[in-house]
Amino acid sequence: MKLLTHNMLTSHVKGVTKGYPLLIKATEVKVNDVDFNPQFVCRMIPKLEWSALVEAADLLGHRQDLPSELVPDYEKNEDFLKKVHRALLEVEVIEGCLQCPESGREFPISRGIPNMLLNEDEV
Amino acid sequence: MASSCRRPEHSAPPDVFYNEDEAKKYSQNSRMIEIQSQMSERAVELLNLPEGQPCFLLDVGCGSGLSGDHLSEEGHYWVGMDISTAMLDVALDREVEGDLLLGDMGHGMPFRPGTFDGCISISALQWLCNADKRSHSPPRRLYTFFSTLYSSLARGSRAVFQLYPENSEQLELITAQAMRAGFSGGMVVDYPNSSKAKKFFLCLFAGVTGVLPKGLGSETSGRTVPNQVQYSGQRCRFKNMKGKSVKKGRDWILDKKERRRRQGRDVRPDTKYTGRQRRPHF
């Protein structure tokens, strides 16, 4: 699970109002090499919940001096874009779980795939 | 076994049907791979994404990642969701570039509003129309899926579903729930007159009313054939007149020739000799 996906994931359990952001409890993290596409990173930045991204990257120990606040005028700042690219697309959680901030319900992650299947009573 | 080949969703729920053996076919059977790739290509075409811009897409029922690979080829980034662990394992072995999720589309999409620039789904939506558990209500699952998908999509984006509808009632159920959820759009049918090549694409617009794209192969027919397929619940049998066989008779011959012309085959023109009674020694 990449951090870009994690930034978009919420808990869709019935009755939960604040299922975002899911807390990552990772036991295995991997860093891959992904081609840098500045256009895509630029487009995705406004869609991100910046604080959730920084928090998640911090938790995994891969924050690598990402600022806590989004810098204005980031389109030209290639250094910054590269850092964001690394955090979003290169850091991957392989084993662990995601915990809902409201209910504490855990979604396990195995082989990099989070299990979002719900039980009968949660639908 | 013949019945499961026709409609696999009648034999088992998707997470059971797509076990390791079935999943292996999706990585080895070249015909299956070719068909899935073609449909993915057409679905991306129908998505009508802006040129040269990498987008963030959702692949519902991504399976072994065949359709996702096509998205990566086009330079897009994607998230795939599937209910079968066996299929997702194949996707991992094939080292797909998209992020995978194990989930049931009938439970709803677990994403923040406005996340995706588009959504595709190849050969998956018909699985939602069957009740696999006693607690399942297909209309409610369809509505849950479509309403959460609608919110997960950015305004102005599209969702394209290639599906195999069983009958017109199923099509109506699906489109009704999609419209209820806020989508606009409709069905695009490619090659409506060929039973082999005919493909259904449900093309939905989120937030904007768009013009429905034209189905392929609909220009070849001489008369105006609507993009919607007229389904009949039963086969149209010619009335058996006076006990004579239905397969003979000039009407039947003319009809058959017209059918073959619509399929694009070479057919002799109709003349006064067509279906004429021949002398007995013929």
Short mmCIF file of C-alpha atoms in Angstrom, two decimals:
data_model
loop_
_atom_site.label_atom_id
_atom_site.label_comp_id
_atom_site.label_asym_id
_atom_site.label_seq_id
_atom_site.Cartn_x
_atom_site.Cartn_y
_atom_site.Cartn_z
CA MET A 1 0.00 0.00 0.00
CA LYS A 2 1.50 3.30 -1.08
CA LEU A 3 1.03 6.45 0.92
CA LEU A 4 -0.87 8.03 -1.97
CA THR A 5 -3.55 5.36 -1.58
CA HIS A 6 -3.45 5.64 2.20
CA ASN A 7 -4.12 9.37 1.93
CA MET A 8 -7.40 8.60 0.14
CA LEU A 9 -8.57 5.63 2.21
CA THR A 10 -11.28 5.99 4.83
CA SER A 11 -13.22 3.52 6.91
CA HIS A 12 -16.56 2.75 5.22
CA VAL A 13 -18.06 0.92 8.16
CA LYS A 14 -21.70 1.80 8.78
CA GLY A 15 -22.18 4.43 11.44
CA VAL A 16 -18.61 5.73 11.44
CA THR A 17 -18.50 9.47 10.78
CA LYS A 18 -14.81 10.20 11.13
CA GLY A 19 -13.07 7.21 9.54
CA TYR A 20 -10.16 9.31 8.25
CA PRO A 21 -7.20 9.28 8.43
CA LEU A 22 -6.52 5.63 9.12
CA LEU A 23 -3.66 5.09 11.53
CA ILE A 24 -0.87 2.99 10.05
CA LYS A 25 0.69 0.33 12.24
CA ALA A 26 3.40 -1.05 9.97
CA THR A 27 5.62 -4.02 10.70
CA GLU A 28 7.27 -4.10 7.29
CA VAL A 29 7.95 -1.16 5.00
CA LYS A 30 9.69 -1.16 1.62
CA VAL A 31 11.03 1.61 -0.57
CA ASN A 32 10.83 1.08 -4.34
CA ASP A 33 12.18 2.99 -7.29
CA VAL A 34 9.41 4.68 -9.22
CA ASP A 35 9.86 6.97 -12.22
CA PHE A 36 9.48 10.59 -11.23
CA ASN A 37 6.61 12.33 -13.01
CA PRO A 38 6.49 15.98 -11.86
CA GLN A 39 3.23 16.64 -13.73
CA PHE A 40 1.38 13.93 -11.83
CA VAL A 41 2.81 14.97 -8.45
CA CYS A 42 1.80 18.59 -9.11
CA ARG A 43 -1.74 17.51 -9.94
CA MET A 44 -2.10 15.31 -6.90
CA ILE A 45 -0.80 17.76 -4.29
CA PRO A 46 -4.02 19.85 -4.10
CA LYS A 47 -6.04 16.64 -3.66
CA LEU A 48 -3.97 15.43 -0.71
CA GLU A 49 -4.66 15.88 2.98
CA TRP A 50 -1.23 17.27 3.65
CA SER A 51 -1.19 16.76 7.42
CA ALA A 52 -2.26 13.13 7.04
CA LEU A 53 0.56 12.51 4.57
CA VAL A 54 3.19 14.06 6.82
CA GLU A 55 1.90 12.15 9.83
CA ALA A 56 1.93 8.86 7.95
CA ALA A 57 5.40 9.41 6.51
CA ASP A 58 6.64 10.36 9.98
CA LEU A 59 5.17 7.21 11.53
CA LEU A 60 6.94 5.06 8.98
CA GLY A 61 10.20 6.87 9.56
CA HIS A 62 10.37 8.12 5.99
CA ARG A 63 9.42 11.74 6.46
CA GLN A 64 12.77 12.96 5.11
CA ASP A 65 12.15 16.63 6.03
CA LEU A 66 8.76 17.04 4.41
CA PRO A 67 7.47 20.39 5.71
CA SER A 68 4.45 20.32 8.07
CA GLU A 69 2.75 22.99 5.98
CA LEU A 70 2.44 22.94 2.24
CA VAL A 71 4.84 25.45 0.70
CA PRO A 72 3.18 27.93 -1.67
CA ASP A 73 4.52 27.95 -5.22
CA TYR A 74 5.55 24.28 -5.23
CA GLU A 75 5.14 23.80 -8.98
CA LYS A 76 8.62 25.05 -9.76
CA ASN A 77 10.32 23.58 -6.72
CA GLU A 78 11.65 20.31 -8.16
CA ASP A 79 13.40 19.33 -4.95
CA PHE A 80 10.17 19.56 -3.05
CA LEU A 81 8.28 17.65 -5.74
CA LYS A 82 10.87 14.88 -5.63
CA LYS A 83 10.43 14.59 -1.87
CA VAL A 84 6.66 14.39 -2.25
CA HIS A 85 7.03 11.82 -5.04
CA ARG A 86 9.19 9.68 -2.79
CA ALA A 87 6.73 9.82 0.07
CA LEU A 88 3.66 9.21 -2.08
CA LEU A 89 4.77 6.57 -4.56
CA GLU A 90 8.03 5.00 -3.39
CA VAL A 91 7.34 4.21 0.25
CA GLU A 92 5.19 1.10 0.54
CA VAL A 93 3.70 -0.63 3.57
CA ILE A 94 3.99 -4.42 3.10
CA GLU A 95 2.77 -5.83 6.43
CA GLY A 96 0.82 -4.21 9.20
CA CYS A 97 -2.64 -2.84 9.70
CA LEU A 98 -4.75 0.28 9.39
CA GLN A 99 -6.73 1.44 12.39
CA CYS A 100 -9.90 3.49 12.26
CA PRO A 101 -9.50 6.63 14.43
CA GLU A 102 -13.11 6.53 15.61
CA SER A 103 -13.92 2.88 16.26
CA GLY A 104 -10.48 1.31 16.55
CA ARG A 105 -11.41 -1.34 14.00
CA GLU A 106 -8.34 -2.72 12.26
CA PHE A 107 -7.92 -3.47 8.56
CA PRO A 108 -4.97 -5.86 8.15
CA ILE A 109 -2.37 -5.35 5.41
CA SER A 110 -0.79 -8.45 3.93
CA ARG A 111 1.72 -8.56 1.03
CA GLY A 112 1.05 -4.89 0.52
CA ILE A 113 -2.70 -5.36 0.08
CA PRO A 114 -5.05 -3.89 2.72
CA ASN A 115 -8.06 -6.05 3.47
CA MET A 116 -11.09 -3.73 3.35
CA LEU A 117 -13.71 -6.51 3.50
CA LEU A 118 -16.44 -5.73 5.99
CA ASN A 119 -18.45 -8.04 8.21
CA GLU A 120 -22.20 -8.46 7.82
CA ASP A 121 -23.03 -6.01 10.61
CA GLU A 122 -20.71 -3.28 9.35
CA VAL A 123 -22.33 -2.80 5.96
CA MET B 1 -19.81 -27.33 -16.48
CA ALA B 2 -21.50 -25.90 -19.59
CA SER B 3 -23.72 -23.66 -17.48
CA SER B 4 -20.79 -22.26 -15.54
CA CYS B 5 -19.02 -21.40 -18.80
CA ARG B 6 -22.02 -19.39 -19.98
CA ARG B 7 -22.62 -17.42 -16.78
CA PRO B 8 -19.98 -18.03 -14.12
CA GLU B 9 -21.90 -15.98 -11.57
CA HIS B 10 -24.54 -18.73 -11.51
CA SER B 11 -22.07 -21.31 -10.25
CA ALA B 12 -20.39 -19.60 -7.30
CA PRO B 13 -19.73 -16.24 -5.63
CA PRO B 14 -16.79 -14.37 -7.18
CA ASP B 15 -14.36 -14.97 -4.33
CA VAL B 16 -15.02 -18.71 -4.62
CA PHE B 17 -15.21 -18.92 -8.42
CA TYR B 18 -11.94 -17.08 -8.90
CA ASN B 19 -9.79 -19.60 -7.08
CA GLU B 20 -6.15 -20.38 -7.89
CA ASP B 21 -6.93 -22.52 -10.94
CA GLU B 22 -9.25 -19.97 -12.48
CA ALA B 23 -6.83 -17.17 -11.61
CA LYS B 24 -4.03 -19.01 -13.39
CA LYS B 25 -6.04 -18.86 -16.62
CA TYR B 26 -5.95 -15.11 -16.44
CA SER B 27 -2.18 -15.13 -16.61
CA GLN B 28 -1.78 -17.96 -19.13
CA ASN B 29 -4.75 -18.11 -21.51
CA SER B 30 -3.74 -15.88 -24.39
CA ARG B 31 -7.25 -15.57 -25.81
CA MET B 32 -8.60 -14.39 -22.46
CA ILE B 33 -5.74 -11.92 -22.13
CA GLU B 34 -6.34 -10.56 -25.62
CA ILE B 35 -10.06 -10.05 -25.10
CA GLN B 36 -9.53 -8.38 -21.74
CA SER B 37 -6.86 -6.08 -23.18
CA GLN B 38 -9.10 -5.05 -26.06
CA MET B 39 -11.96 -4.27 -23.72
CA SER B 40 -9.67 -2.30 -21.41
CA GLU B 41 -8.42 -0.28 -24.36
CA ARG B 42 -11.96 0.53 -25.44
CA ALA B 43 -12.96 1.42 -21.89
CA VAL B 44 -10.07 3.87 -21.56
CA GLU B 45 -11.08 5.35 -24.92
CA LEU B 46 -14.62 5.86 -23.62
CA LEU B 47 -13.25 7.53 -20.48
CA ASN B 48 -12.23 10.44 -22.67
CA LEU B 49 -9.43 11.60 -20.39
CA PRO B 50 -7.53 14.79 -21.25
CA GLU B 51 -4.63 14.16 -23.65
CA GLY B 52 -1.13 13.75 -22.30
CA GLN B 53 -2.08 14.13 -18.66
CA PRO B 54 -1.37 11.37 -16.15
CA CYS B 55 -4.53 10.68 -14.17
CA PHE B 56 -5.42 8.87 -10.95
CA LEU B 57 -7.90 6.12 -11.76
CA LEU B 58 -9.87 3.40 -10.01
CA ASP B 59 -10.15 -0.13 -11.41
CA VAL B 60 -13.10 -1.97 -9.91
CA GLY B 61 -12.77 -5.73 -10.12
CA CYS B 62 -9.16 -5.39 -11.25
CA GLY B 63 -8.48 -9.11 -10.82
CA SER B 64 -5.04 -10.07 -12.06
CA GLY B 65 -4.35 -6.53 -13.24
CA LEU B 66 -4.82 -7.04 -16.99
CA SER B 67 -6.85 -3.86 -17.35
CA GLY B 68 -4.62 -2.04 -14.88
CA ASP B 69 -1.58 -2.81 -17.01
CA HIS B 70 -3.24 -0.99 -19.85
CA LEU B 71 -3.82 2.02 -17.61
CA SER B 72 -0.12 2.02 -16.65
CA GLU B 73 0.81 1.78 -20.33
CA GLU B 74 -1.16 4.95 -20.97
CA GLY B 75 0.85 6.67 -18.24
CA HIS B 76 -1.85 6.72 -15.58
CA TYR B 77 -1.67 5.79 -11.91
CA TRP B 78 -4.35 3.53 -10.54
CA VAL B 79 -5.82 1.79 -7.53
CA GLY B 80 -7.42 -1.61 -8.08
CA MET B 81 -9.99 -3.38 -5.96
CA ASP B 82 -10.98 -7.06 -6.15
CA ILE B 83 -12.75 -9.60 -3.96
CA SER B 84 -10.61 -12.60 -4.83
CA THR B 85 -7.27 -13.10 -3.03
CA ALA B 86 -6.20 -15.64 -5.68
CA MET B 87 -6.60 -13.09 -8.46
CA LEU B 88 -4.81 -10.39 -6.47
CA ASP B 89 -1.96 -12.82 -5.83
CA VAL B 90 -1.60 -13.28 -9.59
CA ALA B 91 -1.56 -9.49 -9.92
CA LEU B 92 1.25 -9.29 -7.35
CA ASP B 93 3.23 -11.96 -9.20
CA ARG B 94 2.80 -10.01 -12.42
CA GLU B 95 4.16 -6.99 -10.55
CA VAL B 96 1.47 -4.56 -11.56
CA GLU B 97 2.18 -0.91 -10.94
CA GLY B 98 -1.13 -0.01 -9.37
CA ASP B 99 -1.96 -0.29 -5.71
CA LEU B 100 -4.24 -3.19 -4.85
CA LEU B 101 -7.05 -3.51 -2.33
CA LEU B 102 -8.96 -6.57 -1.17
CA GLY B 103 -12.59 -5.52 -0.97
CA ASP B 104 -16.20 -6.14 -1.96
CA MET B 105 -17.60 -3.48 -4.29
CA GLY B 106 -21.05 -4.02 -2.83
CA HIS B 107 -19.76 -2.74 0.50
CA GLY B 108 -18.99 0.65 -0.96
CA MET B 109 -15.86 2.50 -1.99
CA PRO B 110 -13.67 3.42 1.01
CA PHE B 111 -12.30 6.65 -0.42
CA ARG B 112 -12.43 10.36 0.29
CA PRO B 113 -14.70 12.47 -1.94
CA GLY B 114 -13.28 13.56 -5.28
CA THR B 115 -10.33 11.17 -5.18
CA PHE B 116 -10.33 9.75 -8.71
CA ASP B 117 -10.23 11.25 -12.20
CA GLY B 118 -12.07 8.26 -13.61
CA CYS B 119 -13.08 4.67 -13.04
CA ILE B 120 -13.05 1.58 -15.23
CA SER B 121 -14.34 -1.89 -14.60
CA ILE B 122 -13.96 -4.84 -16.96
CA SER B 123 -16.32 -7.82 -16.72
CA ALA B 124 -17.10 -7.24 -13.05
CA LEU B 125 -20.39 -5.42 -12.58
CA GLN B 126 -22.63 -8.38 -13.39
CA TRP B 127 -21.32 -10.16 -10.29
CA LEU B 128 -23.08 -7.56 -8.16
CA CYS B 129 -26.48 -8.60 -9.49
CA ASN B 130 -26.49 -11.96 -7.77
CA ALA B 131 -27.24 -12.51 -4.13
CA ASP B 132 -24.37 -14.68 -2.89
CA LYS B 133 -25.38 -14.55 0.76
CA ARG B 134 -28.73 -14.53 2.47
CA SER B 135 -28.11 -10.99 3.69
CA HIS B 136 -27.43 -9.71 0.18
CA SER B 137 -29.93 -7.53 -1.56
CA PRO B 138 -28.59 -6.85 -5.10
CA PRO B 139 -30.41 -3.53 -5.57
CA ARG B 140 -29.11 -2.25 -2.24
CA ARG B 141 -25.56 -3.45 -2.98
CA LEU B 142 -25.70 -1.82 -6.39
CA TYR B 143 -26.91 1.44 -4.88
CA THR B 144 -24.25 1.36 -2.13
CA PHE B 145 -21.61 0.78 -4.79
CA PHE B 146 -22.80 3.50 -7.15
CA SER B 147 -23.44 6.14 -4.49
CA THR B 148 -20.03 5.72 -2.85
CA LEU B 149 -18.39 5.59 -6.28
CA TYR B 150 -20.13 8.82 -7.25
CA SER B 151 -18.66 10.62 -4.28
CA SER B 152 -15.20 9.11 -4.83
CA LEU B 153 -15.07 10.55 -8.33
CA ALA B 154 -14.03 14.10 -9.09
CA ARG B 155 -16.72 16.28 -10.67
CA GLY B 156 -16.76 15.93 -14.41
CA SER B 157 -15.17 12.50 -14.50
CA ARG B 158 -16.56 9.31 -15.98
CA ALA B 159 -16.99 5.73 -14.96
CA VAL B 160 -16.94 3.10 -17.71
CA PHE B 161 -18.08 -0.46 -16.99
CA GLN B 162 -17.71 -3.29 -19.47
CA LEU B 163 -20.22 -5.91 -18.42
CA TYR B 164 -22.10 -9.00 -19.56
CA PRO B 165 -25.75 -8.40 -18.69
CA GLU B 166 -27.86 -11.52 -18.44
CA ASN B 167 -31.07 -9.90 -19.66
CA SER B 168 -32.77 -6.54 -20.01
CA GLU B 169 -34.12 -6.66 -16.45
CA GLN B 170 -30.60 -6.82 -15.12
CA LEU B 171 -29.54 -3.91 -17.32
CA GLU B 172 -32.50 -1.89 -16.09
CA LEU B 173 -31.72 -2.67 -12.46
CA ILE B 174 -28.13 -1.57 -12.87
CA THR B 175 -28.91 1.66 -14.72
CA ALA B 176 -31.74 2.52 -12.32
CA GLN B 177 -29.47 2.27 -9.28
CA ALA B 178 -26.74 4.24 -11.05
CA MET B 179 -29.19 7.05 -11.87
CA ARG B 180 -30.51 7.00 -8.31
CA ALA B 181 -26.97 7.49 -7.08
CA GLY B 182 -26.65 10.67 -9.11
CA PHE B 183 -24.93 9.48 -12.28
CA SER B 184 -26.07 10.41 -15.77
CA GLY B 185 -25.20 8.53 -18.95
CA GLY B 186 -26.21 5.22 -20.43
CA MET B 187 -25.25 2.12 -22.32
CA VAL B 188 -22.88 2.10 -25.28
CA VAL B 189 -23.13 -1.09 -27.34
CA ASP B 190 -20.33 -2.04 -29.70
CA TYR B 191 -21.22 -4.21 -32.71
CA PRO B 192 -24.86 -4.65 -31.69
CA ASN B 193 -25.65 -7.01 -34.57
CA SER B 194 -22.93 -9.58 -34.04
CA SER B 195 -23.49 -11.99 -31.18
CA LYS B 196 -19.77 -12.73 -30.85
CA ALA B 197 -18.37 -9.22 -31.02
CA LYS B 198 -21.17 -7.45 -29.15
CA LYS B 199 -19.90 -5.69 -26.05
CA PHE B 200 -21.78 -3.61 -23.50
CA PHE B 201 -20.22 -0.57 -21.89
CA LEU B 202 -22.08 1.31 -19.21
CA CYS B 203 -20.81 4.87 -19.52
CA LEU B 204 -21.62 7.07 -16.51
CA PHE B 205 -20.94 10.76 -15.98
CA ALA B 206 -20.38 12.19 -12.51
CA GLY B 207 -21.49 15.77 -12.10
CA VAL B 208 -21.81 16.82 -15.74
CA THR B 209 -24.24 15.81 -18.45
CA GLY B 210 -22.23 14.61 -21.39
CA VAL B 211 -23.01 13.26 -24.83
CA LEU B 212 -23.02 9.49 -24.87
CA PRO B 213 -20.30 8.17 -27.21
CA LYS B 214 -21.38 6.12 -30.22
CA GLY B 215 -21.00 2.38 -30.18
CA LEU B 216 -18.69 0.79 -32.74
CA GLY B 217 -20.11 -1.07 -35.71
CA SER B 218 -23.40 0.77 -35.61
CA GLU B 219 -22.60 2.64 -38.84
CA THR B 220 -22.39 -0.51 -40.97
CA SER B 221 -26.10 -1.29 -40.89
CA GLY B 222 -28.23 0.35 -43.58
CA ARG B 223 -31.14 1.30 -41.38
CA THR B 224 -31.00 3.30 -38.17
CA VAL B 225 -30.28 0.83 -35.41
CA PRO B 226 -30.60 2.37 -31.96
CA ASN B 227 -27.68 1.99 -29.54
CA GLN B 228 -29.99 0.33 -27.05
CA VAL B 229 -30.46 -3.34 -27.72
CA GLN B 230 -34.03 -4.55 -27.87
CA TYR B 231 -34.04 -7.63 -25.72
CA SER B 232 -36.75 -10.20 -25.88
CA GLY B 233 -37.29 -12.63 -23.08
CA GLN B 234 -37.68 -15.53 -25.45
CA ARG B 235 -36.50 -16.40 -28.92
CA CYS B 236 -38.69 -15.07 -31.70
CA ARG B 237 -40.10 -18.22 -33.36
CA PHE B 238 -41.95 -17.95 -36.62
CA LYS B 239 -45.55 -18.95 -36.28
CA ASN B 240 -45.88 -22.53 -37.47
CA MET B 241 -48.38 -22.07 -40.26
CA LYS B 242 -50.55 -24.98 -41.38
CA GLY B 243 -48.18 -27.53 -39.88
CA LYS B 244 -45.44 -26.69 -42.36
CA SER B 245 -41.81 -26.63 -41.13
CA VAL B 246 -40.66 -23.21 -39.82
CA LYS B 247 -37.29 -23.45 -41.50
CA LYS B 248 -38.64 -23.36 -45.02
CA GLY B 249 -40.71 -20.76 -46.74
CA ARG B 250 -39.76 -17.60 -48.58
CA ASP B 251 -40.28 -15.33 -45.56
CA TRP B 252 -37.80 -17.26 -43.48
CA ILE B 253 -35.24 -17.27 -46.29
CA LEU B 254 -35.54 -13.51 -46.81
CA ASP B 255 -35.22 -12.93 -43.08
CA LYS B 256 -32.14 -15.09 -42.85
CA LYS B 257 -30.49 -13.28 -45.73
CA GLU B 258 -31.23 -9.94 -44.06
CA ARG B 259 -29.71 -11.24 -40.81
CA ARG B 260 -26.54 -12.31 -42.57
CA ARG B 261 -26.31 -8.98 -44.34
CA ARG B 262 -26.47 -7.22 -40.96
CA GLN B 263 -23.63 -9.40 -39.75
CA GLY B 264 -21.61 -8.03 -42.60
CA ARG B 265 -21.46 -11.18 -44.71
CA ASP B 266 -21.57 -11.50 -48.47
CA VAL B 267 -25.14 -12.30 -49.51
CA ARG B 268 -26.66 -12.60 -52.96
CA PRO B 269 -29.23 -9.89 -53.72
CA ASP B 270 -32.90 -10.72 -53.36
CA THR B 271 -34.59 -11.35 -56.68
CA LYS B 272 -37.85 -12.85 -57.84
CA TYR B 273 -36.07 -16.22 -57.83
CA THR B 274 -35.33 -16.09 -54.09
CA GLY B 275 -37.05 -18.90 -52.23
CA ARG B 276 -38.98 -19.89 -55.36
CA GLN B 277 -40.39 -23.39 -55.52
CA ARG B 278 -37.98 -25.54 -57.50
CA ARG B 279 -38.90 -28.50 -59.73
CA PRO B 280 -39.11 -31.74 -57.77
CA HIS B 281 -35.81 -33.27 -58.94
CA PHE B 282 -33.75 -30.45 -57.33
#
